[in-house]
Every structure is written in structure tokens, then in C-alpha cells.
Coordinates of C-alpha atoms in Angstrom, one line a residue:
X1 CA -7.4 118.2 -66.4
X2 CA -4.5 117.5 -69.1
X3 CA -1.2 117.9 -67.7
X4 CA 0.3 120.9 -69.7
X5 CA 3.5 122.0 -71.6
X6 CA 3.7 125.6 -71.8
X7 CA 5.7 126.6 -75.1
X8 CA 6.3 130.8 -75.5
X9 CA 6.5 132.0 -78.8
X10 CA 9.7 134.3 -79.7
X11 CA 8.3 135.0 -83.3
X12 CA 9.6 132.2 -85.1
X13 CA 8.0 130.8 -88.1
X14 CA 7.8 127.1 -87.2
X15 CA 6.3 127.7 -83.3
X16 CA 3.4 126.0 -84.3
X17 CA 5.5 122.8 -85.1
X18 CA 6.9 122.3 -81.9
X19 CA 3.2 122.5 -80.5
X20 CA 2.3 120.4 -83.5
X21 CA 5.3 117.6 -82.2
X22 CA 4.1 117.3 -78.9
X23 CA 0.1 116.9 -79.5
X24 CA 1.4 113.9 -81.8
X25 CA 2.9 112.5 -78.5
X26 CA -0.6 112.7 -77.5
X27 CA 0.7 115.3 -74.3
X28 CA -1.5 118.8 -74.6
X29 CA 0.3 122.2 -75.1
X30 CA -0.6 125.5 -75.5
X31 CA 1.3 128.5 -77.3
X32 CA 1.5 132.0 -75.6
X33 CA 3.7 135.0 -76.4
X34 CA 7.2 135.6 -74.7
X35 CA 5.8 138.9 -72.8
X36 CA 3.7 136.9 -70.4
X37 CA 3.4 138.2 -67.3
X38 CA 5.6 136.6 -64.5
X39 CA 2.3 135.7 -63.1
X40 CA 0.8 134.0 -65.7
X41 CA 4.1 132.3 -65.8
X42 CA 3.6 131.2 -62.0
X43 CA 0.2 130.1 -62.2
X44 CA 0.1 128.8 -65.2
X45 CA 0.8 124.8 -63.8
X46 CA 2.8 123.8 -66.5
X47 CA 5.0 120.4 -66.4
X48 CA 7.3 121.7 -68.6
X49 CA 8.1 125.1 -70.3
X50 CA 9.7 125.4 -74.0
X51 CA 11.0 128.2 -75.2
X52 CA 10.8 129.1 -79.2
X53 CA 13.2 130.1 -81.9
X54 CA 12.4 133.4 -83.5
X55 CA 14.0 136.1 -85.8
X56 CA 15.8 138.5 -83.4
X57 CA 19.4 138.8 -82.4
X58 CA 19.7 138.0 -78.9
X59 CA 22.8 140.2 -78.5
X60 CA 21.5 143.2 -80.1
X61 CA 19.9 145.9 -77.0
X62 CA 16.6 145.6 -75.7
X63 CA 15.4 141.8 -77.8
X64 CA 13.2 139.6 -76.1
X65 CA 14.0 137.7 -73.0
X66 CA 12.0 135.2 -71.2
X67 CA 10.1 135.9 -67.8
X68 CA 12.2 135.0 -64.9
X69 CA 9.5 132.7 -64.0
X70 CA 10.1 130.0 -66.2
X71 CA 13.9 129.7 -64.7
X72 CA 11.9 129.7 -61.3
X73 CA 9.1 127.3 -61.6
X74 CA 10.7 124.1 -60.6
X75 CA 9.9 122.8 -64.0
X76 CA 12.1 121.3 -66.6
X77 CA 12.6 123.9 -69.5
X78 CA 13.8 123.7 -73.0
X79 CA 15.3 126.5 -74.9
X80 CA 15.2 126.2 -78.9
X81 CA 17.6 128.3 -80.9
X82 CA 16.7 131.6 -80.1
X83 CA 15.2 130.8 -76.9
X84 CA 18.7 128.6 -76.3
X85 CA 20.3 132.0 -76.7
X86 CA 18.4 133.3 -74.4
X87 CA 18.3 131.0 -71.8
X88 CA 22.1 131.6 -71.8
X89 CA 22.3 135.3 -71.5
X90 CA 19.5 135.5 -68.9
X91 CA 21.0 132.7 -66.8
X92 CA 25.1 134.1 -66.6
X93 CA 26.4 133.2 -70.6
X94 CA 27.1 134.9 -72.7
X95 CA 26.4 134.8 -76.9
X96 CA 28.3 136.6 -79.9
X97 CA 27.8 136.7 -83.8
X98 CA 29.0 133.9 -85.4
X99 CA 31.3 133.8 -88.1
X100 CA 30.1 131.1 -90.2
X101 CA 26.1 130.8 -90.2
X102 CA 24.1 127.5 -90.3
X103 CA 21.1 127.7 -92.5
X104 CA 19.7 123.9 -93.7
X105 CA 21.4 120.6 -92.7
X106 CA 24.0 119.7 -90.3
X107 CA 25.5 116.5 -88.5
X108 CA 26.1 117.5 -84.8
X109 CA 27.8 115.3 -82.1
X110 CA 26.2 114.8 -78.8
X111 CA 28.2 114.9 -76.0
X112 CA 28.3 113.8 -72.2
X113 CA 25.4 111.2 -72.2
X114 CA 22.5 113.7 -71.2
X115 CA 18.9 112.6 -70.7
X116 CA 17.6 114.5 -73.7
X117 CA 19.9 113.0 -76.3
X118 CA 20.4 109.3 -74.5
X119 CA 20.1 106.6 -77.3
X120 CA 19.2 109.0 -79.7
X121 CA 21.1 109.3 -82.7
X122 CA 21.0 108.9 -86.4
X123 CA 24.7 107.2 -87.1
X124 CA 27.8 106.1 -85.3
X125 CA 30.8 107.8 -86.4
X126 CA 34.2 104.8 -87.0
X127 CA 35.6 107.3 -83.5
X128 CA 32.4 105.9 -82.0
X129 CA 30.7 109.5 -81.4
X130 CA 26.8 109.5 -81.8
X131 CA 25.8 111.9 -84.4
X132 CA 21.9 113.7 -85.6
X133 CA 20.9 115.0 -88.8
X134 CA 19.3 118.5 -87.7
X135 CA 18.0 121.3 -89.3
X136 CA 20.0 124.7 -88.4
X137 CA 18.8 128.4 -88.6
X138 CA 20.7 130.5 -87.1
X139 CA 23.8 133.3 -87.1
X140 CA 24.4 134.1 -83.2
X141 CA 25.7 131.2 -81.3
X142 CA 26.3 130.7 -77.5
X143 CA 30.2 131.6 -77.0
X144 CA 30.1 130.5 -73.1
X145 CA 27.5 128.3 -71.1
X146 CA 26.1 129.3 -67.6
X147 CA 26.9 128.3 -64.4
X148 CA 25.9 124.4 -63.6
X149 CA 25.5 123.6 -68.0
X150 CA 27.7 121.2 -69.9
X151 CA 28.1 120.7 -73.2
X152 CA 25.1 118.5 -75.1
X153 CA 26.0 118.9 -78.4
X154 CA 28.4 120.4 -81.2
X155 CA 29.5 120.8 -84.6
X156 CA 32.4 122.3 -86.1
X157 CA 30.4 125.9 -86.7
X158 CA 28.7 126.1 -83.5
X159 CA 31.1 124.3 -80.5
X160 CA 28.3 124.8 -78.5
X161 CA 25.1 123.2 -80.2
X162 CA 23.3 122.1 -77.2
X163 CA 23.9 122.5 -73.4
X164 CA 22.4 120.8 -70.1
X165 CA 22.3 121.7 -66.9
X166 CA 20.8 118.5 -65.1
X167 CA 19.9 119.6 -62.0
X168 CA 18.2 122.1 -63.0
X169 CA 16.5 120.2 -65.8
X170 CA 17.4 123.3 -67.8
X171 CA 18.3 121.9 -71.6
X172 CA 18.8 124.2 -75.0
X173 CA 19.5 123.3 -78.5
X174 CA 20.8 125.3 -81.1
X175 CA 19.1 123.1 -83.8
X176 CA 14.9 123.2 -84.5
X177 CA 13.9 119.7 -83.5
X178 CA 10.4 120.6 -84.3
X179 CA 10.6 120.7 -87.6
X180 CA 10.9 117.1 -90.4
X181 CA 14.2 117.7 -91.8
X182 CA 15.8 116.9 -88.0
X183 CA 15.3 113.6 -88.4
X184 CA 15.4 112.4 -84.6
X185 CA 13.3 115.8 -83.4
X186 CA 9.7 113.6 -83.0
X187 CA 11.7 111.6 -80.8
X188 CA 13.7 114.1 -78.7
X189 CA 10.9 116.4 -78.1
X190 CA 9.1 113.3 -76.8
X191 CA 11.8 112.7 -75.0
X192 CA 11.2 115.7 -73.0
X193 CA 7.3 116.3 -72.4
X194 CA 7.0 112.3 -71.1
X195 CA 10.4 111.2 -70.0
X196 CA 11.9 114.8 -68.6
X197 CA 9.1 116.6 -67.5
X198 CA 6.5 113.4 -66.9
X199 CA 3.3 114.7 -68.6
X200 CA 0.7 112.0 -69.5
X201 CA -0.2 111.3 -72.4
X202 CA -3.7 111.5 -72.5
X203 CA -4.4 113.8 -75.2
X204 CA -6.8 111.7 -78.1
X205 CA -9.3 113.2 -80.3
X206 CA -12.3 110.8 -78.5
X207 CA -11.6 111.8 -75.6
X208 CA -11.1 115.9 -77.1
X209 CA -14.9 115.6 -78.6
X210 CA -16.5 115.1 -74.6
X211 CA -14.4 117.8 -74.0
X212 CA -15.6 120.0 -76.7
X213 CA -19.3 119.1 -76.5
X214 CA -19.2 120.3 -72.5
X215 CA -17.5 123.1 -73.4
X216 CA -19.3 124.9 -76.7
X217 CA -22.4 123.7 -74.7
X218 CA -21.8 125.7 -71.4
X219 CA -20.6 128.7 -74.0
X220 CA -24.1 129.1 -76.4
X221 CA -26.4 127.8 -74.1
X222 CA -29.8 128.0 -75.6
X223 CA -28.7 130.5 -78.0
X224 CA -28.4 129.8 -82.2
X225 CA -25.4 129.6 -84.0
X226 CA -24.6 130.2 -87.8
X227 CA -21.5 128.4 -89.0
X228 CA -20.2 129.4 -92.5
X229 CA -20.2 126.1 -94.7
X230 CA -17.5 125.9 -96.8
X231 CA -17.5 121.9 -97.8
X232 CA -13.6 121.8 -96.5
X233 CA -12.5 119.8 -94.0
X234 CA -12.2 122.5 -91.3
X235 CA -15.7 123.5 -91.4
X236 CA -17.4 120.6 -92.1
X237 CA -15.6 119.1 -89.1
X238 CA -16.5 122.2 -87.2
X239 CA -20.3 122.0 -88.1
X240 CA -20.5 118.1 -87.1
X241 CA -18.7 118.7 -83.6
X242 CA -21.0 121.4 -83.2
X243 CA -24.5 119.8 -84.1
X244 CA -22.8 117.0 -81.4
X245 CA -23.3 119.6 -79.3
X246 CA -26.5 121.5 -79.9
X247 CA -28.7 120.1 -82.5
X248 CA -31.0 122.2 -84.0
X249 CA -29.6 124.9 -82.6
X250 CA -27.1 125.0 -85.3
X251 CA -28.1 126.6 -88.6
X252 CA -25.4 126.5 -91.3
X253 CA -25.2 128.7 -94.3
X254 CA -23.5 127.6 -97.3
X255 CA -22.3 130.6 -99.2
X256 CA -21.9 130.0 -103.5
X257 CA -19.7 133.0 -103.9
X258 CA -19.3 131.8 -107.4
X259 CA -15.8 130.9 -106.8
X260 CA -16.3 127.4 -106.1
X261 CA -15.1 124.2 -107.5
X262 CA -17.3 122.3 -109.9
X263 CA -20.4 121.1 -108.8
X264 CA -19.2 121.7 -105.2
X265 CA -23.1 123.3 -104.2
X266 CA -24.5 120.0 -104.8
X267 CA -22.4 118.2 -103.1
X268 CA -22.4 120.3 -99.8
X269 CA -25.8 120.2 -100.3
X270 CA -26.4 116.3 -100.6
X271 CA -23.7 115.5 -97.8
X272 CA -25.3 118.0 -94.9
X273 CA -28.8 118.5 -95.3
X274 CA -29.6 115.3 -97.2
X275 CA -27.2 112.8 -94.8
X276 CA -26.3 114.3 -91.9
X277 CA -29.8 116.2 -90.9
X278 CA -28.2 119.2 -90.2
X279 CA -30.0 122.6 -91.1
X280 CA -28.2 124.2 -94.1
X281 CA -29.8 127.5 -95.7
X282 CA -27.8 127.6 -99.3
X283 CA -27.5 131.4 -100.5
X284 CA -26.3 132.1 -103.8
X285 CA -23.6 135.4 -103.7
X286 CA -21.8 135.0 -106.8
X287 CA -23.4 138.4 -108.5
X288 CA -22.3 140.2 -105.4
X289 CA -19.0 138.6 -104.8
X290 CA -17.8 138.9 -108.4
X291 CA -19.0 142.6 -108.4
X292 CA -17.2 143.8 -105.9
X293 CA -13.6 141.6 -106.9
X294 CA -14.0 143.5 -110.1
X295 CA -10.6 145.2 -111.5
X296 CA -8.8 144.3 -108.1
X297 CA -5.8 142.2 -108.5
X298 CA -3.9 142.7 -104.9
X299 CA -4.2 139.2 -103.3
X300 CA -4.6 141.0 -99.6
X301 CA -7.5 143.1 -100.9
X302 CA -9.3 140.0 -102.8
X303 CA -9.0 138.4 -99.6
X304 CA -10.2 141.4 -97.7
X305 CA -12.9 141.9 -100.2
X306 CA -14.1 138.3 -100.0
X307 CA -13.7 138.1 -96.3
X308 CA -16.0 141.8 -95.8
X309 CA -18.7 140.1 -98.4
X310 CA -18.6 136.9 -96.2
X311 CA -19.4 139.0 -93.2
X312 CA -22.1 140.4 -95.2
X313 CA -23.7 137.7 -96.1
X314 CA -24.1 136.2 -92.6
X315 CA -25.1 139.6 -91.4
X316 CA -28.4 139.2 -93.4
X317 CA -29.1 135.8 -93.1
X318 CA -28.4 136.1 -89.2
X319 CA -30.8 138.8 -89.7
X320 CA -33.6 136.2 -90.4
X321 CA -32.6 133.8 -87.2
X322 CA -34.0 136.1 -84.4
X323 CA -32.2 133.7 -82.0
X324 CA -28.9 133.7 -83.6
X325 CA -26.1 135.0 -81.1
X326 CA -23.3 133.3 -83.0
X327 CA -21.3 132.8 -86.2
X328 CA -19.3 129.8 -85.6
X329 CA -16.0 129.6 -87.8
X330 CA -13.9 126.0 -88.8
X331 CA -10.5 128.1 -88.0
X332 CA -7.7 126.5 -87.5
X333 CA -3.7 126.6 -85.8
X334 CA -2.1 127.2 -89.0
X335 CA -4.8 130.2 -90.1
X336 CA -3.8 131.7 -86.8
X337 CA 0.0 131.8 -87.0
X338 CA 0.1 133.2 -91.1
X339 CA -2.0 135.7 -89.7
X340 CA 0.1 136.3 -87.0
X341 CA -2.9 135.8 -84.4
X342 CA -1.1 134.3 -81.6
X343 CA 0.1 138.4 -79.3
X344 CA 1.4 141.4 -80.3
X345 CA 4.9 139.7 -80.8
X346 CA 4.0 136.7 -82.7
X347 CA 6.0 135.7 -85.9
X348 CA 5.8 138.0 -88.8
X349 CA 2.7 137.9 -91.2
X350 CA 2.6 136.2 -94.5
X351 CA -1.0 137.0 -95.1
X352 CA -4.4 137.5 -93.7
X353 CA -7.3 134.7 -93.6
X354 CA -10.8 135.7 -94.1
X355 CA -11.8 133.9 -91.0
X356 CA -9.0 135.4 -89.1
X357 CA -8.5 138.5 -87.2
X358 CA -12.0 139.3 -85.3
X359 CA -15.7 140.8 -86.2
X360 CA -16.9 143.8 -87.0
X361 CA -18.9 145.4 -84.2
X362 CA -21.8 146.2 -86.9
X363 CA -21.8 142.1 -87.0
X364 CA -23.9 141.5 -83.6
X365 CA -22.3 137.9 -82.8
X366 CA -20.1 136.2 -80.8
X367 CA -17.7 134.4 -82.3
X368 CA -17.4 130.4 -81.8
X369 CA -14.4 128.8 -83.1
X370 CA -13.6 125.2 -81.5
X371 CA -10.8 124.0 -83.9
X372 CA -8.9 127.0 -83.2
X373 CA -6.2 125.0 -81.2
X374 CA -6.1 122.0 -83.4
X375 CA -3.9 121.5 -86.8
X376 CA -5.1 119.9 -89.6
X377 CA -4.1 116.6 -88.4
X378 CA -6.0 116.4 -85.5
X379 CA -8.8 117.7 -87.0
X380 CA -9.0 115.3 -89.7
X381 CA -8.9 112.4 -86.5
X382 CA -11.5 114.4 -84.9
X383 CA -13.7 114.2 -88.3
X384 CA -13.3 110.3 -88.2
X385 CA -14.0 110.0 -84.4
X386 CA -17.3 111.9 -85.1
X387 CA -18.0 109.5 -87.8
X388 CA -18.1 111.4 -90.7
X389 CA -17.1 110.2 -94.1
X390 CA -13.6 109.0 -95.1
X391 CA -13.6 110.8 -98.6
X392 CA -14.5 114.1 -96.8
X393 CA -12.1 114.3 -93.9
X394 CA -9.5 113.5 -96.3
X395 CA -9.9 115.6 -98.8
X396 CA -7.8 118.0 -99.2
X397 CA -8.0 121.2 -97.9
X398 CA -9.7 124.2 -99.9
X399 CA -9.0 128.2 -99.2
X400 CA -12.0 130.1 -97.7
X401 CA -11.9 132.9 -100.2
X402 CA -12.0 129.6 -103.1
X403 CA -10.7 129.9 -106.2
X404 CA -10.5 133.7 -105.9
X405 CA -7.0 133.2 -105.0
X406 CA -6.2 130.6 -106.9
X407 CA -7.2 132.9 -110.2
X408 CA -4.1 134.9 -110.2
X409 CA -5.0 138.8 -110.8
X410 CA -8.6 140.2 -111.6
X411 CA -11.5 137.6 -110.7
X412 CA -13.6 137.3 -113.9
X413 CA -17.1 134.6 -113.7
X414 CA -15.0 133.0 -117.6
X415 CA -11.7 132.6 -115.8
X416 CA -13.4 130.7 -112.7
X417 CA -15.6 128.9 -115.0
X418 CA -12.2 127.6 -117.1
X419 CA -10.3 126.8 -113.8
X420 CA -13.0 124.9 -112.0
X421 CA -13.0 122.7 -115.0
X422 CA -9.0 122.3 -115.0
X423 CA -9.1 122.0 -111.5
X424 CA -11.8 119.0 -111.7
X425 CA -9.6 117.3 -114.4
X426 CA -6.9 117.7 -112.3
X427 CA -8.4 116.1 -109.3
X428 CA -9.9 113.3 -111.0
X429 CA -7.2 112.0 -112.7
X430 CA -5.1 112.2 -109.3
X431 CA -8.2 109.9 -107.8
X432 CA -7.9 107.3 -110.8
X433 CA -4.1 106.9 -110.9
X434 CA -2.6 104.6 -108.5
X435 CA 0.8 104.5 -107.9
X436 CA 2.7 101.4 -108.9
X437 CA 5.9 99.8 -109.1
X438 CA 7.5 101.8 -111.1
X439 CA 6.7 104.5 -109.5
X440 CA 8.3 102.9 -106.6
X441 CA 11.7 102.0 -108.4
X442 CA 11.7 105.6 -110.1
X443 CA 11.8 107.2 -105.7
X444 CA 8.2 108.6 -106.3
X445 CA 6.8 106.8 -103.7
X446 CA 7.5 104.4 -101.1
X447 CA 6.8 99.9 -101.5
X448 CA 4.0 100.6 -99.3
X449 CA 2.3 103.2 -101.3
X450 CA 1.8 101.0 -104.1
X451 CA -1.8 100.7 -104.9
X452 CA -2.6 104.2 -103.3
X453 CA -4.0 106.6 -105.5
X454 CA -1.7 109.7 -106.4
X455 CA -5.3 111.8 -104.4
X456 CA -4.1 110.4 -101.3
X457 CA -0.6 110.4 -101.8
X458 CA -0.9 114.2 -102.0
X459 CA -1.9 116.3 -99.2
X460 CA -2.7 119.2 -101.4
X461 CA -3.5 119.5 -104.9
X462 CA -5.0 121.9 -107.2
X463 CA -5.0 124.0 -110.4
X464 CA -4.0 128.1 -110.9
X465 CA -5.4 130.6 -113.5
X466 CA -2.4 132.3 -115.4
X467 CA -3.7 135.6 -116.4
X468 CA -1.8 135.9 -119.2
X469 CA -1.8 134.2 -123.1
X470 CA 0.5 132.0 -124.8
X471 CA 0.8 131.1 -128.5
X472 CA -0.4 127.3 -129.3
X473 CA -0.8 125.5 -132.3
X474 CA -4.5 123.2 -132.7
X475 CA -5.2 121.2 -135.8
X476 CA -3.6 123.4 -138.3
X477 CA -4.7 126.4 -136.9
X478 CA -2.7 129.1 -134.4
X479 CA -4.1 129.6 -130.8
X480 CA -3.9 132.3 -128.3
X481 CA -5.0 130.6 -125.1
X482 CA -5.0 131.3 -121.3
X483 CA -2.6 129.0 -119.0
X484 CA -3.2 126.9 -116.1
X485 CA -0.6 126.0 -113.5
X486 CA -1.0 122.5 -111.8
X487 CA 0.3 122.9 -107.9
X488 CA 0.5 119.6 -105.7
X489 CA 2.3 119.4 -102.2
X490 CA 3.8 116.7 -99.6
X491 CA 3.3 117.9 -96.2
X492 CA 2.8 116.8 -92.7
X493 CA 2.0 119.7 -91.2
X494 CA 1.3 122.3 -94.1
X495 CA 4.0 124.6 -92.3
X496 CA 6.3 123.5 -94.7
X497 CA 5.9 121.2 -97.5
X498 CA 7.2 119.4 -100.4
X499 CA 6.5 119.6 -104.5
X500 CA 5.5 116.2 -105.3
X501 CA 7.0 114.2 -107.3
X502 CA 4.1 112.9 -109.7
X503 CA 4.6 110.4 -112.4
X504 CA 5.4 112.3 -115.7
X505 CA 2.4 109.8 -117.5
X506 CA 0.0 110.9 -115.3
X507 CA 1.2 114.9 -115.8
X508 CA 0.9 114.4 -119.6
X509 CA -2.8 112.4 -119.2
X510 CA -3.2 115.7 -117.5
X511 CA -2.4 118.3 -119.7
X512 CA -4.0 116.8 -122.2
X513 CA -6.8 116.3 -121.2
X514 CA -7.5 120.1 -119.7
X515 CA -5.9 121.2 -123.6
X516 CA -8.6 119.1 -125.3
X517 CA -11.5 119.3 -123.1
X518 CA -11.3 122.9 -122.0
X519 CA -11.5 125.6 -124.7
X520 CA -9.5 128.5 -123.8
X521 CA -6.4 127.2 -122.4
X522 CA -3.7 125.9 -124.4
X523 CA -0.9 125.6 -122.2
X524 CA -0.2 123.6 -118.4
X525 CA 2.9 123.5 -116.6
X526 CA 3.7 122.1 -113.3
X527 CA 5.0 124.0 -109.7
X528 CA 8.0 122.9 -108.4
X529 CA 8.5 125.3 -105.4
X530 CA 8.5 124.2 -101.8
X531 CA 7.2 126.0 -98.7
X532 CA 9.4 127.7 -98.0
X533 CA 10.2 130.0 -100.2
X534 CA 6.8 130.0 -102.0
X535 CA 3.9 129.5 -100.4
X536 CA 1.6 126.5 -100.6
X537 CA -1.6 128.8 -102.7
X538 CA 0.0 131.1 -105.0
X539 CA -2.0 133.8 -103.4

């Protein structure tokens, strides 16, 4: 058994990143909402409890408050932001509204020598105070500490950023060390799990794959499974760890839906059946799909529509597998938390997955979904430790409802047929162009990313179908051509990310080449919003 951090989930956005933090210290964490029973709480063996930020005002009537429990349990515990505020009402402090909010960077000074913070800092200030760049979010601040706490941690806004209580092993921190832009928050959350609380670190994808194998083995059986085969990474990987596990008892079905990137049949096609001997039944949809995306433009209801078709789809073909008690699904931590999956008081939805949210009842399978726990990270390290191919482990990651929502609007079969052919232009020219000194010099890139291509330097990349027309000028004749957005993203952890900064060469080499090689569009431009406030798909 892995010793366990227990993190509960107030509703903030980034939850997933402090679980994200502490896998990456190779120590095993689960998320479950704040409402747990005291119980669960009790018997839950945790070596440490964390408690989340989230959007509520802590002062403000009946808001969420941790089970007693946690501040029972004998267990070191950690209060973030919101769940700092709460720790400090529910233990004898007291909160208020602050006057001046903290949204974005700060410098905060730690104070009496605590555990947590000892020998972390970012710079040294000529007074000789240790200081961290943090990331803040927050209005309400702690106006007095509990019984037993001292101050951790400060800046001029917020007097008390962070407070200890020692021999408790009770810590809270105003800032959200979870997430990149606090620099030292890797390190201090470490800090915690292993030094505070004492968890091993024994938490590896090998060792995750035995694990897994036992597991979806002692679930099916000698039952069959259907697994949806998208080509992506999550489930490709989720197909491979499965046929670890049961062979032949795994059919997949890879669904053309006709809204596919170019060529992308074949290549499933070659890579499964062809190389990795696993059954794949390939079922051509795009005549249904496209039908029944006709004259809808809502993203939610393309998704939905897609999503029902899907379920459709699987329905018949399970139909044809007497044996077939399961449809197993590559879903994944981040699906989960923009769906809002993870309790009745998770964080607040951005939008639905197709894989996300349960079955039918008309669908008669169980569902089997062993990446559910894991971000993408670790399931690109679980690819490699089953031994599946660099180039597909790495690439990057594709939407199950394809290019359906990355055609902005109606879906038309002349608009996907247009974008796949950007998109592969796109891609290719990304996988050609390596980045170089210059680029270096110019602060695209890092020394050591010289001779990378631009592909890998990006963590997601892709083109978007404009429906609308723009006036363009070929030859000596006047155009009236569809547009193409190009979208490519930075990101560790694809809860937030980064527009990246591409060389303006390869851009141009870019746009050309989609102008002149793809009739019907006569105009690309380039994205340059983060996440947040955009998203990382446009839809």
C-alpha cells in the first residue's frame, strides 16, 4: 500500500495542481470533496491532509468548512488560501475582507524559521529577510491567527500570509504553491508530503502498471471490453495498459467520425492492428456524425451531439461482441475537473467532455476507465514504461469530439476537409523546424533547446476554422476566402498554459504555405491568449 496524502477540494480551479505537485514528488494523493464525512475523514489513513483554495468567501454565512476530523487525526495538515481561511475560523481566528486584493504576483517575507519555509526562498533582501515569488488569489485575509499559530509569512497587503502552528503540525498559506508562477511551490509542497508528514516516495509509473494490470484484471475477469480508439495519447495509452492486462479480451473500435486529422485512419490503423496485435474493428461514421452536427453551432451541443453519436456507435458494435460487458474510456484528471466530476461541490464547470459524466442506461456496459487518476504527464511516462512508441506518447494531445470543435460554428465535410489540410501544414512544419541560436538570443527558447524541433517544444499545437470571409488579393485577381487561426501552447500541466512564442520565420513559412497550397483560405493569424482567460481549444 502507498502511503497517502488526502487533499479536499473547496472548488478551486487549480485543485488538480496541487495533486498534480505531489505525484511529481513521486508520493500518491487522492482528491475528494470538502463534505466528506467525518468518518471517511477518520478512516481514511492519510499521512497528511491538504486543504484547497476555492471561490467562496469564508466569512460570508453558511460557506464550506472542513470536517473536524482533519484537525483531529494526528496528521500534519496544510490549509491553502481558502482552506487557510478556514482553517483559521474553525480553529479560534478570525478572517475579514480585505481592503486591497492580491490577484497575480507578489514577494512575501517568511518569518520565524518554520519547517515549511526553512531554506526556501527565492532572494535575500540587503535587511537580510528571505523573500518568495508567489502567486496570490484572493480578497479575504486572516485578520487574527488561532491559539498556538505564529506568523509564517507576510506582505504588505496581507500581514498575515502564512501561519504555523508547530505542534500541531497545522501550516496555512495565503499564496497557491501548487501552481508555476510561485516559483518555490514544487519545493514547499515537497517539503510537506516527505519532510512534514514522512510519506514515501514510492509512487513510479513501473511500478503503477503491476498495479493496474492486478487491478483491471480482478475488475473484467473473463468478460470483453471495447475501448474507443481515438489515436491520442490518452487512449492509445489506455488500450496498451489494458491489452497488458487481458489480451484478446480487448477489442478496440476506432471511430472515423469524419472529423479527423489527415490521414489519421491509416495511421491508427498501421500502429494497432498492424504493430501492436491488438484487435481494432475500424467503423466509418462520418455520414452519421456530420448529419446530425448539421446547422448546430453551440459548442456544448456539438459536443453533446458527438458524445450521444459516440455512444451510439459502440452501442452497435458492442452489439456484435456477445461477450462484451465493457466500454473502456482513455479519461483522464484534467477531463474530470473541467467537467466538474470530482462531488457535488467541485470547482465550477468550463465545459463538458464527451467521455465524461457517466452512460446511458440504454448502453448495457460497465464502464472501465484506468487513467482516470493520472494527468497527462504520468500518462505519457506510463506509455513509455509500456513500451510504446516515442512519437506517439509525445504527441500532442487531440480532443475526443476532433476537429468538430476546433471548426468554430456549423460542422460542414468542406470546412473539415480545408482545416485538416491547414492543420497538417501546421504540424509539419513545427516537426521540420528546429530551434536555433537565434531563437535562443531572441528569449524563444532556452541554450538547451537548441536543436529541438519547435513539435516538441510545444505541448500543444493546432489549427482553427474561422467561419467567416475576408477579402485577399491572388495574382491580380480579388479573393473571398475562409480564415484559419493557428493556436500553439506552453504548458506543464494543461491547467494553465502559455502562447508560445514561435519564430516569426517559421509563422510566415506557415501561412504561406496553407495560402498557396490550400484553396479556400486566404488569410492565417496567430493566438496569443493564455489559459487563463481563454481556453486552450477554442471550443
Amino acid at each position: 500500500m502507498h502511503d497517502k496524502i488526502l487533499i479536499l477540494d473547496f472548488g478551486s480551479q487549480v485543485t488538480q495542481l496541487i495533486a498534480r505537485r505531489i505525484r511529481e514528488a513521486h508520493v500518491f494523493c487522492e482528491i475528494h470533496p470538502y463534505d466528506v464525512s467525518e468518518d471517511f475523514v477518520r478512516n481514511y489513513g492519510a499521512k497528511g491532509i491538504i486543504l484547497s483554495g476555492g471561490p467562496n468567501s469564508v466569512i460570508d454565512g453558511d460557506t464550506p468548512r472542513a470536517p473536524q476530523a482533519v484537525f483531529e487525526a494526528g496528521v500534519p495538515v496544510l490549509g491553502i488560501c481558502y482552506g487557510m481561511q478556514t482553517m483559521a475560523e474553525q480553529l479560534g481566528g478570525a478572517c475579514e475582507n480585505g481592503t486591497i486584493r492580491e490577484f497575480g504576483y507578489a514577494e512575501i517575507r517568511a518569518h520565524g524559521h518554520t519547517e515549511l519555509l526553512r531554506d526556501i526562498e527565492d532572494f535575500v533582501t540587503p535587511e537580510g529577510h528571505g523573500m518568495l515569488k508567489v502567486w496570490m488569489s484572493h480578497g479575504d485575509k486572516v485578520q487574527k491567527m488561532p491559539e498556538g499559530f505564529k506568523l509564517m509569512a507576510s506582505t504588505p497587503a496581507c500581514p498575515v500570509a502564512g501561519m504555523a502552528d508547530e505542534t500541531r503540525r497545522f501550516y496555512g498559506v495565503q499564496f497557491h504553491p501548487e501552481v508555476t508562477h510561485t516559483v518555490q511551490g514544487k519545493a514547499l509542497l515537497e517539503r510537506f508530503v516527505v519532510g512534514i508528514c514522512g510519506a514515501r516516495q514510492d509512487w513510479v509509473m513501473g511500478d503503477y502498471i503491476t498495479e493496474a494490470v492486478e487491478n483491471i484484471r480482478k475488475q473484467v475477469g473473463d468478460e470483453e471490453v471495447i475501448l474507443g480508439l481515438s489515436g491520442g495519447v490518452d487512449s492509445s495509452v489506455a488500450a496498451a495498459l489494458i491489452h497488458r492486462a487481458i489480451g484478446d479480451q480487448l477489442t478496440c473500435v476506432f471511430v472515423d467520425h469524419g472529423l479527423l486529422r489527415l490521414d489519421e485512419g491509416q495511421k491508427v490503423m498501421d500502429m494497432f492492428a498492424r504493430n501492436l496485435g491488438v484487435k481494432v474493428i475500424q467503423v466509418d461514421a462520418s455520414d452519421a456524425f456530420l448529419g446530425k452536427l448539421a446547422g448546430v453551432t453551440d459548442p456544448e451541443r456539438k459536443r453533446k451531439i458527438i458524445g450521444a453519436e459516440f455512444v451510439e456507435v459502440f452501442q452497435a458494435e458492442s452489439g456484435k461482441l456477445k461477450s462484451a460487458k465493457w466500454l473502456a474510456q482513455g479519461t483522464i484528471y484534467p477531463d474530470v475537473i473541467e467537467s466538474a466530476g470530482k462531488g457535488k461541490n467541485a470547482a465550477h464547470a468550463i465545459k463538458s467532455h464527451h467521455n465524461v459524466g457517466g452512460l446511458p442506461d440504454t448502453l448495457h456496459l460497465k464502464l472501465l476507465e484506468p487513467l482516470t487518476e493520472l494527468f497527462k504527464d504520468e500518462v505519457r511516462e506510463l506509455g513509455v514504461a509500456l513500451g510504446l512508441p516515442r512519437e506517439m506518447v509525445y504527441r500532442h494531445p487531440f480532443p475526443g469530439p476532433g476537429l468538430g470543435v476546433r471548426i468554430l460554428g456549423e460542422v460542414k465535410s468542406e470546412y473539415a476537409d480545408l482545416l485538416r489540410r491547414a492543420d497538417d501544414i501546421f504540424i509539419s512544419e513545427l516537426r521540420d523546424t528546429v530551434a536555433s541560436a537565434h531563437d535562443a538570443a531572441a528569449g524563444l527558447c532556452t541554450a538547451e533547446d537548441i536543436g529541438k524541433s519547435w513539435y516538441d517544444l510545444t505541448s500543444q499545437a493546432f489549427a482553427v476554422f474561422l467561419p467567416v470571409k475576408s477579402v485577399g488579393v491572388m495574382g491580380d485577381g480579388r479573393t473571398y476566402d475562409y480564415v484559419v487561426a493557428l493556436r500553439a501552447v506552453q504548458t506543464t500541466d494543461f491547467m494553465t498554459a502559455h502562447w508560445a512564442h514561435l519564430p516569426h520565420e517559421l509563422l510566415g513559412t506557415v501561412s504561406n504555405r496553407i495560402i498557396n497550397e490550400v484553396r479556400g483560405i486566404n488569410r492565417v493569424v496567430y493566438d496569443i491568449s493564455g489559459k487563463p482567460p481563454a481556453t486552450i481549444e477554442w471550443e
